[in-house]
Structures are given as structure tokens and as C-alpha cells.
Amino acid sequence: MRRALVARLDNAGDVLLAGPAVRAVATSPGVDEVWMLVSRQGEAAAALLPGVDRVLTWDCPWITSPPPDATREQLARLDGLLDEAAAGASLDVAVLLTSFHQSPLPLALQLRLAGMPRIVGASVDYAGALLDVRLRPGEDLDEDQPEPERALAIAAAGGFVPLPGDDGRLAVRIGAEDRASAQALAPDAPYVVLHPGATASSRRWPAERYREAVRLLAARGIRPVVTGGAGERELTAAVAGGEGLDLVGRTGLGALAALMEGAEAVVTGNTGPAHLAAAVGTPVVSLFSPVVPAVRWAPYRVDHELLGDQHAPCRGTRAVECPVPGHPCLASVTATEVLEALQRLVPLAERAGAAR
């Protein structure tokens, strides 16, 4: 049995964007199993990806945020994880998926020392004996392309290409239990999902604007459904008010995917749920902060409206907290503009009228 390891060690959204590359590896001739190495933040997303047979979870000191301490013990945990998972079986190749600002070389070194026979990655730095296949960003790898296509290019360099008929879109597997859970939570009327949270405050549309959008939707007969993690109860309660359905902490990632699949549209920032919506084919109003380039991280191959000043002073800073007073890149977007964007994506008035 030939096994491939695919690594993507940052957040859930990044793991979802790796999905087309994972499928390319999984469906390549001679590959029987794909194991995916991810951080704890990416674990639930990896479990949803078609083609993943096993998920290995390890927090990486040079990629995961916040990072664990870079200690011998932390590095040894990866060696132990690989040994325990293999249990006498071998891993034949590793495909290291990284963004433009990440290096595959520390992980490549560790995997090489663990006996990995073939490693594929993209590195601006000389890789020596660490990479068997090396793409050079900026030379043979275009950096101004969507993140899923960058990952596909890395996989293709290693000989892993999608099957004919694979359209390259994002995709997830939704189990029957998650579908039932979402069905029990979803309103009977047409609804729009609003996900106001984000791990980086620089990527959040102001909560008061989300609140205004909830009021506008409710007034038009569309049920606003507000989602968030268990630690965002205060935020989602403020956004939902009396008009929105607050589902904070009540959906795992699979149930959230099913909930989004049944929605008319999703309103959120440039964060993981935007990519989850794209994976289930639901239109997205993307309140996109330009701290990272939209060409790389906008909702991929799904109908979407991109809002936010993409030429704001914070452009390209990768800032976690907004470096500009007043957060103008997103605070300049009004709730009315969001409603107009939704109307361009979906005929909300017609859906609301039909529901009556």
C-alpha cells in the first residue's frame, strides 16, 4: 500500500483551500491512502475533505498561530505521532503545502530525519537535500494566484494531478448526523447566515454593522442566522438581537457546512467560514480586509461580492490587529451596501415573497 502525507499546518480555512490538491494526490495512480498533517485549528476541516483517510494533528512552532514553544519535546511529538500512526506501515511521499510567507524546509528536515523518502514543496531558499521536488516561488510558481491553485501547482510538480472531470472547486463531505443537526437548527423560512467573528480583529466588519444588516434582512422577510464559536457568545448575541437566530456554539464545522448549504447566502469576513460556504456552493458577501491579497484568499470559484477598500493603507500588511485608526477598510462598508450585494447575488425579495 502506497501512502502519501499532505501537510497544511495553519488554520481551518487554509486546510479547506488545500482540498483540490488533496484530491489530486488521493486519486493519483498508485496512491492508496492520504494522511493529512494539520494543526488543531485545522483538524475539523481536514476531516471533512474528500480524499483524506487519516488526520494527524500537530501544532507547528513556525506556522501554527499562536505557536507552541519550539522545544525538543514539541518536535519529538511529531516523530512519535508518525511512528504511532504508521505502526509498521510506511509513508512514501510528503507534499508540503505552504503559503507564500511560509517555508517548508523545517518540516522537510524533520520528515527527512524520520525517514521520509520523497518530499515535495515550494521554497524560495535553496533546499539542498531536503526537497526532492522544489518549486521556486516567483520563478516556476506564480504567487499572484488563488491559494487552491498554488497548492495544486505544488502537488502537480510531484506528479499528482486531478482526475479528468474534477472541476477543481472546494468540496467537503457532510455526514448524515451533521445534516440532521443543521436541519433541526435551520429556520423554515429563507435565511442568510452571518458569521461576524474572525481570529484576526483586522478582518472583522464592525459588530454594529452586522447588527444593522440583521435588522434590514429581518425587515425584508429573510431570517438572519448568526453563527460563531463558543467563545463568541457576546458578539453573536449583540449581532442577533431580537431579530436574528443566534446559533453560537451549536454547530461543529460539519453542521455549519450543512447549515450554509441550505442558506440563500453567507455574509462574513475573509475567514474560514467564507471558504466553507464556497465548498458547499453557497454565494458569499465577502467583507474582505486587504491585509492579505484578495486574489489569493477571496472565496474561490463561487458566486461572491467582494466589499471593502482593497487599496486601504493596511493593504498587504498581514496585520492581525488593524494598524489604521478607525478600521477604514471595512468600517466604510454600510449595511445597505451589504444588502445590495446580497440582492445582486440572490433575488431576496422573490425568495421572501415565495415563502409567504
Tab-separated table of C-alpha atoms in Angstrom, residues 174 179 182-183 186-193 222-223 225 254-266 276-277 280-283 346 351:
chain	number	residue	atom	x	y	z
A	174	ILE	CA	-21.106	16.256	5.136
A	179	ARG	CA	-27.129	17.232	8.102
A	182	ALA	CA	-28.344	21.515	10.735
A	183	GLN	CA	-31.877	20.664	9.662
A	186	ALA	CA	-32.320	25.885	10.474
A	187	PRO	CA	-35.426	28.070	10.171
A	188	ASP	CA	-38.251	27.046	7.848
A	189	ALA	CA	-38.132	30.424	6.091
A	190	PRO	CA	-35.399	31.504	3.648
A	191	TYR	CA	-32.334	32.508	5.643
A	192	VAL	CA	-28.935	34.163	5.343
A	193	VAL	CA	-26.021	33.109	7.551
A	222	ILE	CA	-35.348	36.921	5.318
A	223	ARG	CA	-34.360	35.183	8.556
A	225	VAL	CA	-28.950	33.236	11.250
A	254	GLY	CA	-19.717	19.760	9.543
A	255	ALA	CA	-23.094	21.004	10.780
A	256	LEU	CA	-22.088	24.569	9.910
A	257	ALA	CA	-21.319	23.390	6.368
A	258	ALA	CA	-24.774	21.799	6.125
A	259	LEU	CA	-26.392	24.944	7.542
A	260	MET	CA	-24.587	27.089	4.974
A	261	GLU	CA	-25.554	24.706	2.184
A	262	GLY	CA	-29.219	25.439	2.922
A	263	ALA	CA	-28.749	29.221	3.156
A	264	GLU	CA	-29.541	31.758	0.469
A	265	ALA	CA	-26.118	33.316	1.060
A	266	VAL	CA	-23.411	33.836	3.676
A	276	LEU	CA	-16.675	26.632	3.945
A	277	ALA	CA	-19.510	28.429	2.151
A	280	VAL	CA	-20.861	23.909	-0.391
A	281	GLY	CA	-21.555	26.272	-3.303
A	282	THR	CA	-23.374	28.992	-1.352
A	283	PRO	CA	-22.910	32.618	-2.530
A	346	VAL	CA	-29.726	36.212	-4.791
A	351	ARG	CA	-37.489	34.278	-2.078
